[in-house]
Short mmCIF file of C-alpha atoms in Angstrom, two decimals:
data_model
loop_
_atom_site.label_atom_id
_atom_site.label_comp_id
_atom_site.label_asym_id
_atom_site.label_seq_id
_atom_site.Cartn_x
_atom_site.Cartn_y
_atom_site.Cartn_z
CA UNK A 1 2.41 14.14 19.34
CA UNK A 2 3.90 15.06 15.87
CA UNK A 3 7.71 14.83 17.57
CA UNK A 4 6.65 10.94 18.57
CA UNK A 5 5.12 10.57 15.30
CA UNK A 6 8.18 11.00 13.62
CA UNK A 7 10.31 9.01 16.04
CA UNK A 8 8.16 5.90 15.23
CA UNK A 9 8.26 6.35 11.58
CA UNK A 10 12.13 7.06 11.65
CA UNK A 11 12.68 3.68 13.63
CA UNK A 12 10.92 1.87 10.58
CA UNK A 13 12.74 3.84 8.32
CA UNK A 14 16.13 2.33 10.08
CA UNK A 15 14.73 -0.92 10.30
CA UNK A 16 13.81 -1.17 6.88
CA UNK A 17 16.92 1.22 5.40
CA UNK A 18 19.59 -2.50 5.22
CA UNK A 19 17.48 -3.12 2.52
CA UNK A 20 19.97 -4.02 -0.47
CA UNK A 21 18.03 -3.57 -3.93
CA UNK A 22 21.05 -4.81 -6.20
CA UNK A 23 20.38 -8.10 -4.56
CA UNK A 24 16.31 -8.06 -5.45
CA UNK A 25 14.32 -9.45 -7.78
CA UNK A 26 12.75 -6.64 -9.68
CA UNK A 27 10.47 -9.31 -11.90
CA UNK A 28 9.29 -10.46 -8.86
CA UNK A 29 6.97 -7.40 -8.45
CA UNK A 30 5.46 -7.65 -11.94
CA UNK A 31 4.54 -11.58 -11.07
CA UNK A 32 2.44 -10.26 -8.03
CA UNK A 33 0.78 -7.50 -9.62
CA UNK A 34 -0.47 -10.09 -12.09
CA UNK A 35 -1.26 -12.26 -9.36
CA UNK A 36 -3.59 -10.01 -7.91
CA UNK A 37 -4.83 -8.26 -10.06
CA UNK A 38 -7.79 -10.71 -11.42
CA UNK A 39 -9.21 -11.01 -8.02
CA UNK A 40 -8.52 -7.64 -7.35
CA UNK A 41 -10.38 -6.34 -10.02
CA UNK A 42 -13.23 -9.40 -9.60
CA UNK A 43 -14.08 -9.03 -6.01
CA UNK A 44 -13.30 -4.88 -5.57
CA UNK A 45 -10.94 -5.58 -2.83
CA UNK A 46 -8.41 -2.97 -1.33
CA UNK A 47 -4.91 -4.57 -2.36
CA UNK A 48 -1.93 -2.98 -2.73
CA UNK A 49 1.85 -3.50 -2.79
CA UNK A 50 4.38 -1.59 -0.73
CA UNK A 51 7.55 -1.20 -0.92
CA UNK A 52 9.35 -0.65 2.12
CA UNK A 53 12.36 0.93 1.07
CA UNK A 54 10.59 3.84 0.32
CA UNK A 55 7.59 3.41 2.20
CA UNK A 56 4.99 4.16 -0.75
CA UNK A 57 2.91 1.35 -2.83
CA UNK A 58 4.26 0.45 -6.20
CA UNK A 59 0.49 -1.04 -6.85
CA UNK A 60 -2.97 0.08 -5.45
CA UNK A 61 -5.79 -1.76 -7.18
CA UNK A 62 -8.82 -0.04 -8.26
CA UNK A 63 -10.99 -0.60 -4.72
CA UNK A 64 -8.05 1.03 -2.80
CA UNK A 65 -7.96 3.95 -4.87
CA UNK A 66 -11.66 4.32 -4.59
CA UNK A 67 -11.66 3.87 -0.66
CA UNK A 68 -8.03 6.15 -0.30
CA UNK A 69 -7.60 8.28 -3.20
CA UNK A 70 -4.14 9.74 -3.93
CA UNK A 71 -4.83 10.36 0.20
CA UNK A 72 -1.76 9.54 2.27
CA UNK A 73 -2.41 10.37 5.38
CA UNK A 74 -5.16 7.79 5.91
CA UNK A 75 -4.58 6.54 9.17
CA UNK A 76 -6.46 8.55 11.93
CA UNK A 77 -4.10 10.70 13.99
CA UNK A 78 -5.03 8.85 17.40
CA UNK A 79 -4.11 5.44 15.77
CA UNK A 80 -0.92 6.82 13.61
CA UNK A 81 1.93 6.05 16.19
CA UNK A 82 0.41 2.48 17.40
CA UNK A 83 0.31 1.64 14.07
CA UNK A 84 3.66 2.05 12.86
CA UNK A 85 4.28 0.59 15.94
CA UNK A 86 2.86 -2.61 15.20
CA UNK A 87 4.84 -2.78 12.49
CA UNK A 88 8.33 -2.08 14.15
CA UNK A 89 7.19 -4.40 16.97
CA UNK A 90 6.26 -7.38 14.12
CA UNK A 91 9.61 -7.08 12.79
CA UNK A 92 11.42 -7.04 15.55
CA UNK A 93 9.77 -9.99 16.94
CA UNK A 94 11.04 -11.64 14.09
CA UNK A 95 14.95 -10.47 14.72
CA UNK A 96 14.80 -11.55 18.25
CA UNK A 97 13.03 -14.98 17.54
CA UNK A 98 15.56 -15.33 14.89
CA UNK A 99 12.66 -16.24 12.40
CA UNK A 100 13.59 -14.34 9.43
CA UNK A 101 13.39 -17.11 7.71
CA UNK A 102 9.56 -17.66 8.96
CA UNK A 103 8.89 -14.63 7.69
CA UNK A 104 6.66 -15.60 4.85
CA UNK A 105 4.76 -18.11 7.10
CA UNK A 106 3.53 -15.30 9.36
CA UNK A 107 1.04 -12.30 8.51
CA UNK A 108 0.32 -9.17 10.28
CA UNK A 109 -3.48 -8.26 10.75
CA UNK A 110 -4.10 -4.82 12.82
CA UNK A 111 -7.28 -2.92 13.13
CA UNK A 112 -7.29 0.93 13.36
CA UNK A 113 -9.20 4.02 12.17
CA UNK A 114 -8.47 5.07 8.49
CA UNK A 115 -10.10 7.73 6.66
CA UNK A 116 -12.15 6.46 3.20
CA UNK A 117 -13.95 9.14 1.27
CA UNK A 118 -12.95 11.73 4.06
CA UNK A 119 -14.67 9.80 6.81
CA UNK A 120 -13.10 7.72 9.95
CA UNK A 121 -14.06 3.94 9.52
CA UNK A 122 -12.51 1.05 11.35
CA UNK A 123 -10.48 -1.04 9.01
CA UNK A 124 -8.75 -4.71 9.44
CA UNK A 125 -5.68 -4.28 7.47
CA UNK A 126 -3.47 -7.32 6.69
CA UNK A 127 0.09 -6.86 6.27
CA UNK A 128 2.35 -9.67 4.50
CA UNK A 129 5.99 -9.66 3.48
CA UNK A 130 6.35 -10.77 0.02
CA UNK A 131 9.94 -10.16 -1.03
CA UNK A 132 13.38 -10.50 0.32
CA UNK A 133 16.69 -8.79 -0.37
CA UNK A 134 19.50 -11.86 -0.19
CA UNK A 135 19.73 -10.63 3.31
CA UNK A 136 16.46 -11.64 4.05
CA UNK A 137 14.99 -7.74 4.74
CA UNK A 138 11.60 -7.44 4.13
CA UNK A 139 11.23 -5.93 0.38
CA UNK A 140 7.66 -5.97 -0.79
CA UNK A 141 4.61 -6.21 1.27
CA UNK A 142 1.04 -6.91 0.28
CA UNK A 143 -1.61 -4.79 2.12
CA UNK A 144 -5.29 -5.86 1.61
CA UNK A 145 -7.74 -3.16 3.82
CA UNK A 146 -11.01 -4.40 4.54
CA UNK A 147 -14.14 -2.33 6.61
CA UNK A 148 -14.45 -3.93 9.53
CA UNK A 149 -17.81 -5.48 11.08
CA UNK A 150 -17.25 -4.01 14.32
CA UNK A 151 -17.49 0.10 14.20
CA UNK A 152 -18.06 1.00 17.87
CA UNK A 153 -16.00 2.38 20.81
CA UNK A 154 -13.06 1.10 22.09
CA UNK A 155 -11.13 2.49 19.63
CA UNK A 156 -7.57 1.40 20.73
CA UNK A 157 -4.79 -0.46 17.93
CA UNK A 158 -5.34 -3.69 18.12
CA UNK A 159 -2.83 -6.31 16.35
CA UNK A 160 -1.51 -9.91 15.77
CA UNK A 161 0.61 -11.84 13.77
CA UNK A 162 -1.00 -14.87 12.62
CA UNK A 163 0.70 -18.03 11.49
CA UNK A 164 -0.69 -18.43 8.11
CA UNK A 165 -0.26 -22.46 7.87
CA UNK A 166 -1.78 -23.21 11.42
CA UNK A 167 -3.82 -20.40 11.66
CA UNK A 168 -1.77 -19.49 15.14
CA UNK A 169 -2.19 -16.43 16.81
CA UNK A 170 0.59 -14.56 18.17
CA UNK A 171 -0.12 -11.79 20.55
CA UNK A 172 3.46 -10.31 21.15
CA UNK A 173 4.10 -9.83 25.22
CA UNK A 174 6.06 -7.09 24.68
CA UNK A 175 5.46 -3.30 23.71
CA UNK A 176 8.35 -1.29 22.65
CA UNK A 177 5.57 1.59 22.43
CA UNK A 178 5.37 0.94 26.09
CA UNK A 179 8.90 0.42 26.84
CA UNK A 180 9.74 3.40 24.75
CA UNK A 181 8.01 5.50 27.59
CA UNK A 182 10.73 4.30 29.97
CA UNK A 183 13.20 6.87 28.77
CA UNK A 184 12.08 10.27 27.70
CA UNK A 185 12.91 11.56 23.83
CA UNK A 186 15.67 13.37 24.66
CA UNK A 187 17.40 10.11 26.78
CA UNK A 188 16.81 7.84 23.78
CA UNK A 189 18.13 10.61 21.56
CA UNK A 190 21.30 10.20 23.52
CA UNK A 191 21.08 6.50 23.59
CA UNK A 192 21.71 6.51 19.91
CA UNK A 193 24.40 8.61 20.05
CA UNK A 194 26.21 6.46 22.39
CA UNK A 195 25.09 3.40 20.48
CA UNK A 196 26.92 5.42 17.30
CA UNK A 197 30.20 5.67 19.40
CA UNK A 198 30.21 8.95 20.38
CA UNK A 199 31.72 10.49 23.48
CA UNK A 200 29.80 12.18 26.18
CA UNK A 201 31.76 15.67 24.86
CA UNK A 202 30.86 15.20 21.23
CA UNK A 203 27.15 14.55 22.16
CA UNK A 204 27.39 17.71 24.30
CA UNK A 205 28.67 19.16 21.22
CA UNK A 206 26.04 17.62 18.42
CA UNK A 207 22.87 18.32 20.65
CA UNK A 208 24.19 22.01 22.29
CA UNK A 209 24.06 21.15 25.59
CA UNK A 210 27.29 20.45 28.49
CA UNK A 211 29.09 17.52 29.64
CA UNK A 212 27.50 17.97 32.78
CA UNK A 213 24.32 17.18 31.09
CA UNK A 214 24.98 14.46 29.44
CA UNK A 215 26.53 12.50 32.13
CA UNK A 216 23.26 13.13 34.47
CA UNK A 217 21.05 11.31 31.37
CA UNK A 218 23.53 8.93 30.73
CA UNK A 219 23.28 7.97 34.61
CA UNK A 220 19.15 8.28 34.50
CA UNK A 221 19.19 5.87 31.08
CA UNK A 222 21.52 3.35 33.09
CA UNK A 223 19.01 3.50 36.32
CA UNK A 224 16.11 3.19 34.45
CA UNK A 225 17.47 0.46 32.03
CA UNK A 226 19.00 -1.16 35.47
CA UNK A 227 21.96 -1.81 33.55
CA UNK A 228 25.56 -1.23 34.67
CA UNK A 229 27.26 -0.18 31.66
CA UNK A 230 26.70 1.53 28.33
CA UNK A 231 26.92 -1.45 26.40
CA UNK A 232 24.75 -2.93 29.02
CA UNK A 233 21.81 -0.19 28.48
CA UNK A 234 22.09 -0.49 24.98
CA UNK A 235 21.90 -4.07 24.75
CA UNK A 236 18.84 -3.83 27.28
CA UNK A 237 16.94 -1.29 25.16
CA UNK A 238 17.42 -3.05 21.82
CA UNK A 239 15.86 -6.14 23.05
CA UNK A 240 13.00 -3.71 24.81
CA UNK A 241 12.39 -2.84 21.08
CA UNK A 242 13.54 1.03 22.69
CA UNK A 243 16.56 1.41 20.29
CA UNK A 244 16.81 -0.65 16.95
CA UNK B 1 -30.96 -23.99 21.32
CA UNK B 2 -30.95 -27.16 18.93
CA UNK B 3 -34.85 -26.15 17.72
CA UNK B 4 -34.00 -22.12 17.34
CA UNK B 5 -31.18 -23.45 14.96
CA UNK B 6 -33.44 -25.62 13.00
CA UNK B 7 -35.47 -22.52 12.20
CA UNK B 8 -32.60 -20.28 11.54
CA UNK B 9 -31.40 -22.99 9.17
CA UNK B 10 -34.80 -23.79 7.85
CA UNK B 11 -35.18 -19.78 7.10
CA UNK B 12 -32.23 -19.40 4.93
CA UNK B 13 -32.79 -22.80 2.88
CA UNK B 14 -36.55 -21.65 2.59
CA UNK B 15 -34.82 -17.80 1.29
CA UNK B 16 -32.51 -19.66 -1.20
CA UNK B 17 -35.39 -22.44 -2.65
CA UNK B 18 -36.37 -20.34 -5.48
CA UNK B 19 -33.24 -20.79 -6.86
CA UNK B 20 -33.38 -21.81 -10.13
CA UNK B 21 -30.67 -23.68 -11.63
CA UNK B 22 -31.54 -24.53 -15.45
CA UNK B 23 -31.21 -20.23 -15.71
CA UNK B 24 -27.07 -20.53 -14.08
CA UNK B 25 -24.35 -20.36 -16.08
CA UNK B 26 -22.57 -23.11 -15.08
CA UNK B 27 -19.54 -22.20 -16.33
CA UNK B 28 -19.04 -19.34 -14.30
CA UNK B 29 -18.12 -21.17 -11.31
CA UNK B 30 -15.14 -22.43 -12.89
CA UNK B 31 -14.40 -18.78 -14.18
CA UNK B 32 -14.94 -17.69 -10.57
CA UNK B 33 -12.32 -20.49 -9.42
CA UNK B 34 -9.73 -19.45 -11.93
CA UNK B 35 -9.57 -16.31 -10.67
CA UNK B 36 -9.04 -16.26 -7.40
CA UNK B 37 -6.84 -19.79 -7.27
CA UNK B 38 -3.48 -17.80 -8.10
CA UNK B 39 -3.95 -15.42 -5.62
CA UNK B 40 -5.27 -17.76 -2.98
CA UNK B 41 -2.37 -19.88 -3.14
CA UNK B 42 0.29 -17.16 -3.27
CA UNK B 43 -1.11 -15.58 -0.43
CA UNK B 44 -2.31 -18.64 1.92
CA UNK B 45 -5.98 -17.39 1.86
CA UNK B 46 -9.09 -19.19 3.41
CA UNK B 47 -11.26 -18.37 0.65
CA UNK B 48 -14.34 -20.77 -0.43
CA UNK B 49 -17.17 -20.43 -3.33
CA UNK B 50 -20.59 -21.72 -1.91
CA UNK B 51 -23.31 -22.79 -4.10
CA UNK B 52 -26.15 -21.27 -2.00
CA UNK B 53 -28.85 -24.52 -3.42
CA UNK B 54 -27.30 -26.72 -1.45
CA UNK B 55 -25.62 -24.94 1.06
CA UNK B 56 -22.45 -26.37 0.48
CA UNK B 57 -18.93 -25.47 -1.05
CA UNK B 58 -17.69 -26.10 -4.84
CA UNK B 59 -14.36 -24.77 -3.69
CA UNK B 60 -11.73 -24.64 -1.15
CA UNK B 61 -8.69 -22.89 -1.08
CA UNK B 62 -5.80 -25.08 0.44
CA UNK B 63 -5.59 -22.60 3.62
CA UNK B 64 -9.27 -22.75 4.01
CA UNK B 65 -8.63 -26.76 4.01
CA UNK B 66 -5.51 -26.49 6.39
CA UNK B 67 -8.13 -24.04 9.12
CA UNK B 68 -11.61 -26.13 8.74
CA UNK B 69 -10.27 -29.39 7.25
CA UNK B 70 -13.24 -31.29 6.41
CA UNK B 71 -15.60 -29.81 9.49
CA UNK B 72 -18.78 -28.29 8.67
CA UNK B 73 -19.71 -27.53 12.08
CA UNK B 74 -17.00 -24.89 12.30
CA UNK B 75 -19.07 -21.94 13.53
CA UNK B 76 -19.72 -21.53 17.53
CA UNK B 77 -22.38 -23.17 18.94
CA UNK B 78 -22.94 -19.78 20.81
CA UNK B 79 -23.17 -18.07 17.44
CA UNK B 80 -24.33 -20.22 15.47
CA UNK B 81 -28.32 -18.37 15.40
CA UNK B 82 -26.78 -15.37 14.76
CA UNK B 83 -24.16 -15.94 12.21
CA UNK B 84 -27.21 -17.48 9.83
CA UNK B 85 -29.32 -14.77 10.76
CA UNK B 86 -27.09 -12.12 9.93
CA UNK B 87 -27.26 -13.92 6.12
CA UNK B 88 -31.42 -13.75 6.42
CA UNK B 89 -31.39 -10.02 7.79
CA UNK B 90 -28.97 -9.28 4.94
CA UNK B 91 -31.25 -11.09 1.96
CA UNK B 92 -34.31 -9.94 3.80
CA UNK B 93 -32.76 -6.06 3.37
CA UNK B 94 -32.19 -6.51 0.04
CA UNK B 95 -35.25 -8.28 -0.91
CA UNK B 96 -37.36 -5.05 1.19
CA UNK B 97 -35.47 -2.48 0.21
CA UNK B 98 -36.05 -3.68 -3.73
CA UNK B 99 -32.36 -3.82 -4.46
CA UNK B 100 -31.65 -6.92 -5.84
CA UNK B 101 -29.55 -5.40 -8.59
CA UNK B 102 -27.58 -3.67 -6.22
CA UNK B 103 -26.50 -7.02 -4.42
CA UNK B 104 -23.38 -7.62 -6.56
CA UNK B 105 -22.08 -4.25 -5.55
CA UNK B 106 -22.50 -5.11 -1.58
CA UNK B 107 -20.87 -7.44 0.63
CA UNK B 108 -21.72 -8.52 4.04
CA UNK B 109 -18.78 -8.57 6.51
CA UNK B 110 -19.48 -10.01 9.86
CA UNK B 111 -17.38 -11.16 13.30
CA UNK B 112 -17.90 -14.62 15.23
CA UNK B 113 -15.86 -17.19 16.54
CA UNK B 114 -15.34 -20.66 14.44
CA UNK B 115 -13.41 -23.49 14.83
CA UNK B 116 -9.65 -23.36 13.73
CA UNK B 117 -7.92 -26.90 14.36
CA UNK B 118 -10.05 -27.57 17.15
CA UNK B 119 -9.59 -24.41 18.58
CA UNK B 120 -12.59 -21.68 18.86
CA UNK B 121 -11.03 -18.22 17.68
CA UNK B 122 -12.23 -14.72 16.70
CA UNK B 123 -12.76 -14.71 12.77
CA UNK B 124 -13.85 -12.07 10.20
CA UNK B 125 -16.05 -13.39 7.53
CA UNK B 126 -16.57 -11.92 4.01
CA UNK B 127 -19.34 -13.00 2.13
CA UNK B 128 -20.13 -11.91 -1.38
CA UNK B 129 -22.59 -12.59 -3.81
CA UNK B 130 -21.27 -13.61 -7.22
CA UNK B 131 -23.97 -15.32 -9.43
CA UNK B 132 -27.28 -15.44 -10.08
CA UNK B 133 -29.62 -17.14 -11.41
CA UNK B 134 -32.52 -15.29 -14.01
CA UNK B 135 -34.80 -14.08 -11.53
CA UNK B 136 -31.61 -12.55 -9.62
CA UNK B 137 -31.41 -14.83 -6.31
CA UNK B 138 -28.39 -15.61 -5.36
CA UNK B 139 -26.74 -19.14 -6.44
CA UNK B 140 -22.99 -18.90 -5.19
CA UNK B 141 -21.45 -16.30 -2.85
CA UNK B 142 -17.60 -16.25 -2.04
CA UNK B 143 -16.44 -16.39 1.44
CA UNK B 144 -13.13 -15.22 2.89
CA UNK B 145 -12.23 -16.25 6.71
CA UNK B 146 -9.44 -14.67 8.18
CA UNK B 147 -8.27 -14.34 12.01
CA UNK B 148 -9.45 -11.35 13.49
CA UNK B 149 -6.95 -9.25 15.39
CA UNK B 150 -9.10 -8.56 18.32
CA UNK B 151 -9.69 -12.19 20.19
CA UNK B 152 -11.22 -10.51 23.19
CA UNK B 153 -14.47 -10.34 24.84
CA UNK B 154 -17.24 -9.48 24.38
CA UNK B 155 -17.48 -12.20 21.70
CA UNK B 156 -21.31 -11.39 20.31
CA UNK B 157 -21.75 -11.96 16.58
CA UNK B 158 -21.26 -8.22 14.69
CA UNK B 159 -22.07 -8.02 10.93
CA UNK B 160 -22.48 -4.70 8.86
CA UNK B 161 -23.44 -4.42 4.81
CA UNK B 162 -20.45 -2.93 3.03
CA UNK B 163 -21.19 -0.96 -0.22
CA UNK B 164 -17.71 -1.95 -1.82
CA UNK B 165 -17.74 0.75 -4.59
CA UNK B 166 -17.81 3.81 -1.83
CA UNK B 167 -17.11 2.30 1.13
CA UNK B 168 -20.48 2.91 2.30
CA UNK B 169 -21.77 1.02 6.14
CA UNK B 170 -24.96 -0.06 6.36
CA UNK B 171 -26.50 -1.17 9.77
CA UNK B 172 -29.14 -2.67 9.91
CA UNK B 173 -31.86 -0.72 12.21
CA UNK B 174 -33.61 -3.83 12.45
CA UNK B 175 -33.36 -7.65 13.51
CA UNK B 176 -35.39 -10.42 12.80
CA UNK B 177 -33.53 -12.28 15.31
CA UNK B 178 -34.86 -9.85 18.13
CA UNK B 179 -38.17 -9.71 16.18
CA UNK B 180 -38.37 -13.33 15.94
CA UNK B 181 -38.51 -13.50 19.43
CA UNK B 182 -41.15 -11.43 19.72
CA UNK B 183 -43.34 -14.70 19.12
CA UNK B 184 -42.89 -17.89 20.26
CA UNK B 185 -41.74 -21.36 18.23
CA UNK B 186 -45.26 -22.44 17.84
CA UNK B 187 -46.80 -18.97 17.26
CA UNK B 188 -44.64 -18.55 14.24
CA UNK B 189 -45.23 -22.33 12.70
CA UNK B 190 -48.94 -21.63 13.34
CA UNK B 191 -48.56 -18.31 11.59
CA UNK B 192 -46.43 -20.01 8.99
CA UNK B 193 -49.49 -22.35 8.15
CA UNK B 194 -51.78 -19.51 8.12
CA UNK B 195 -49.66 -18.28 5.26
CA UNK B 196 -50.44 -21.43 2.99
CA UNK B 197 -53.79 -20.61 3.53
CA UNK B 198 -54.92 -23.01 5.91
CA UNK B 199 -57.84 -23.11 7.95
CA UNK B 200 -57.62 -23.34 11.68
CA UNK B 201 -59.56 -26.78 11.55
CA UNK B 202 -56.81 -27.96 9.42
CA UNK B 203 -53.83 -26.45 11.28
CA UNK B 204 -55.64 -27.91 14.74
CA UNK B 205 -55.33 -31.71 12.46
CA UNK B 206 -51.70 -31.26 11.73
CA UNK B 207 -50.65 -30.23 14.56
CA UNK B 208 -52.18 -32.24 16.95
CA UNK B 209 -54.00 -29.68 19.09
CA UNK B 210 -57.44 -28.55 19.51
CA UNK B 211 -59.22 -25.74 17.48
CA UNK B 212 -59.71 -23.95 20.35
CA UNK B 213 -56.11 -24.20 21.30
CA UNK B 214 -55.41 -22.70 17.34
CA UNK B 215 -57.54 -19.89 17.70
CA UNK B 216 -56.16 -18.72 21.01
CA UNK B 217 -52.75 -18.66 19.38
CA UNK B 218 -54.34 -16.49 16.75
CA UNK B 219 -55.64 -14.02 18.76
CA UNK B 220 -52.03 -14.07 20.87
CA UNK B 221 -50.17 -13.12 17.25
CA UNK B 222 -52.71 -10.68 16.17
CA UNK B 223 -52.05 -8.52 19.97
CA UNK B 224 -48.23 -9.13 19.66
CA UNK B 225 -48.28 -7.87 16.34
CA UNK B 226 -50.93 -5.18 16.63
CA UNK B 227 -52.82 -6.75 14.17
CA UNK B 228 -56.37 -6.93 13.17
CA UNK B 229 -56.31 -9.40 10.97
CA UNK B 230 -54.84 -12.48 9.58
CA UNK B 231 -53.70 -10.74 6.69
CA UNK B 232 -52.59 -7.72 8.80
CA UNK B 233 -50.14 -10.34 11.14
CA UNK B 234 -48.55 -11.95 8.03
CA UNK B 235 -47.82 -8.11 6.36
CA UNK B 236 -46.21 -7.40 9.65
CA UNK B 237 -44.35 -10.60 10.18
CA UNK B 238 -42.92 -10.92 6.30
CA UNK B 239 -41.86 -6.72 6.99
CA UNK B 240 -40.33 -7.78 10.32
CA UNK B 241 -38.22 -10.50 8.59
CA UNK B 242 -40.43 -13.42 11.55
CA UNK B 243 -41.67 -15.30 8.21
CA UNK B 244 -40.65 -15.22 5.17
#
């Protein structure tokens, strides 16, 4: 549980780590906070702003410090990894669609168990990117966290991205948290390796194990991936959302 | 269907009649709109203000425009009943539970489908209370509508009271909708015109029926409602939220 924890956090870490700040708009944060911060204040809503580079808000308006408290570990322990994985899924969706550029059209909305004043609710969160780097990675996101009407069992992650102009509803087709069960950790562990350019000796070397080893997961990733080649597999489990 | 919506409807106009405009401040509407037109329009939200009089909107945010354009009937024909009687249950709680002043600090959050460019989807629904008039009813309340991220069944109506200082649920432990149909149409618009104080002579002219037809009704409410008087049945119908 904890190991996959931090193998879905670590993939948004790398998807979010091109971010370039010398090519960011640091005013641009300052304009939203004021923004906000009116009806914030006004209608004692949850808002705050992340940024992604280093994963922690840079704003948290008066309701979300009420409902969170300095509290970071928030989302319930059952819900943590589908979470994050609604995120990594969102954003990959938008690499493969090559609608980067749509970004800003499009808004995440996911409902999960958080914890406010040291008790499980279900929440609604929306999640919308904000700000850009020049390379179009998602900078700043604005996170509003409402209670949600419904507070009964089933308690699964549900999510969607929702068109903000049309009001259309994406429900993505693919899981990567699914997918990602194809190969076990230590498979996609070697995956990444090979996807770095390393030999099947120097992975034997880096993880402690033999050649012999390797070469028996390497085979197991290529049946399972039905691919043919390494470049194959790895092209296969990027656009399974298995490798980033 | 069409007559059970007339008294829903009926019920909530009746519940916002006292309002009494000369004691609004009719400048805070446009105060209201300030505030939240910045952040609407950065952040493509359907929000609306709705003067409660007249049951109608001052203000539209351009998203709320792009989902409902100009349609009023936007709400599910399914849920329609229960979508207005969520608002009565929630005034009627208020009103029994002597908490009037409490009403700006709660905020009724409910789930329903509604019409979204001709399409029926899942939405969650904020509605708050934001003015007042002297004698504390409420004049305008501000909505927010967004797309809910679970759009599958079951697809009843689900609305909770939110404190929004502490995060606090409220459920109501009892409906008026259920209770309601504890008697039938003309059970409750006889019981109604018991409440003005009529006599069953004169409720047997208006409605077209015969005396003896009134006073069987009469007894019928008093046994449903374990009554033993007239008196008695209005108490318990005004507690059970059946009249107003």
């Amino acid at each position: 549980m904890k190991d996959q924890t931090k193998t879905v956090l670590d993939d948004l870490i790398e998807l979010f780590s091109p971010l370039d700040y010398s090519t960011t708009d640091q005013h641009a944060a300052e304009k939203h906070i004021n923004n906000i911060e009116s009806f914030a204040k006004q209608s004692h809503k949850a808002i705050a702003i992340y940024d992604n580079k280093v994963n922690k808000p840079i704003y948290m308006s008066e309701a979300y410090r009420d409902y969170f408290g300095d509290d970071i570990d928030t989302v319930h322990p059952d819900d943590f990894d589908a979470v994050y994985q609604s995120s990594i899924d969102t954003l990959l969706y938008f690499k493969n669609n090559n609608i980067e550029s749509q970004i800003p059209m499009h808004r995440l909305v996911r409902k999960y168990r958080a914890k406010i004043n040291n008790k499980y609710v279900v929440v609604i969160e929306h999640v919308e990117p904000i700000e850009f780097d020049a390379q179009g990675n998602v900078w700043l996101s604005r996170i509003t966290i409402d209670i949600s009407p419904i507070q009964t069992p089933p308690y699964n992650v549900d999510f969607k991205i929702i068109n903000i102009k049309t009001g259309d509803i994406i429900t993505l087709d693919y899981s990567s948290h699914k997918n990602r069960q194809l190969l076990s950790k230590r498979e996609i562990e070697i995956l990444r390796l090979i996807n770095k350019g390393l030999l099947s000796k120097e992975i034997s070397d880096q993880l402690n194990i033999s050649v012999h080893t390797v070469n028996t997961h390497r085979q197991r990733i290529l049946e399972k991936l039905q691919a043919n080649s390494s470049i194959e597999a790895i092209k296969a489990a990027s656009n399974k959302g298995i490798i980033l």
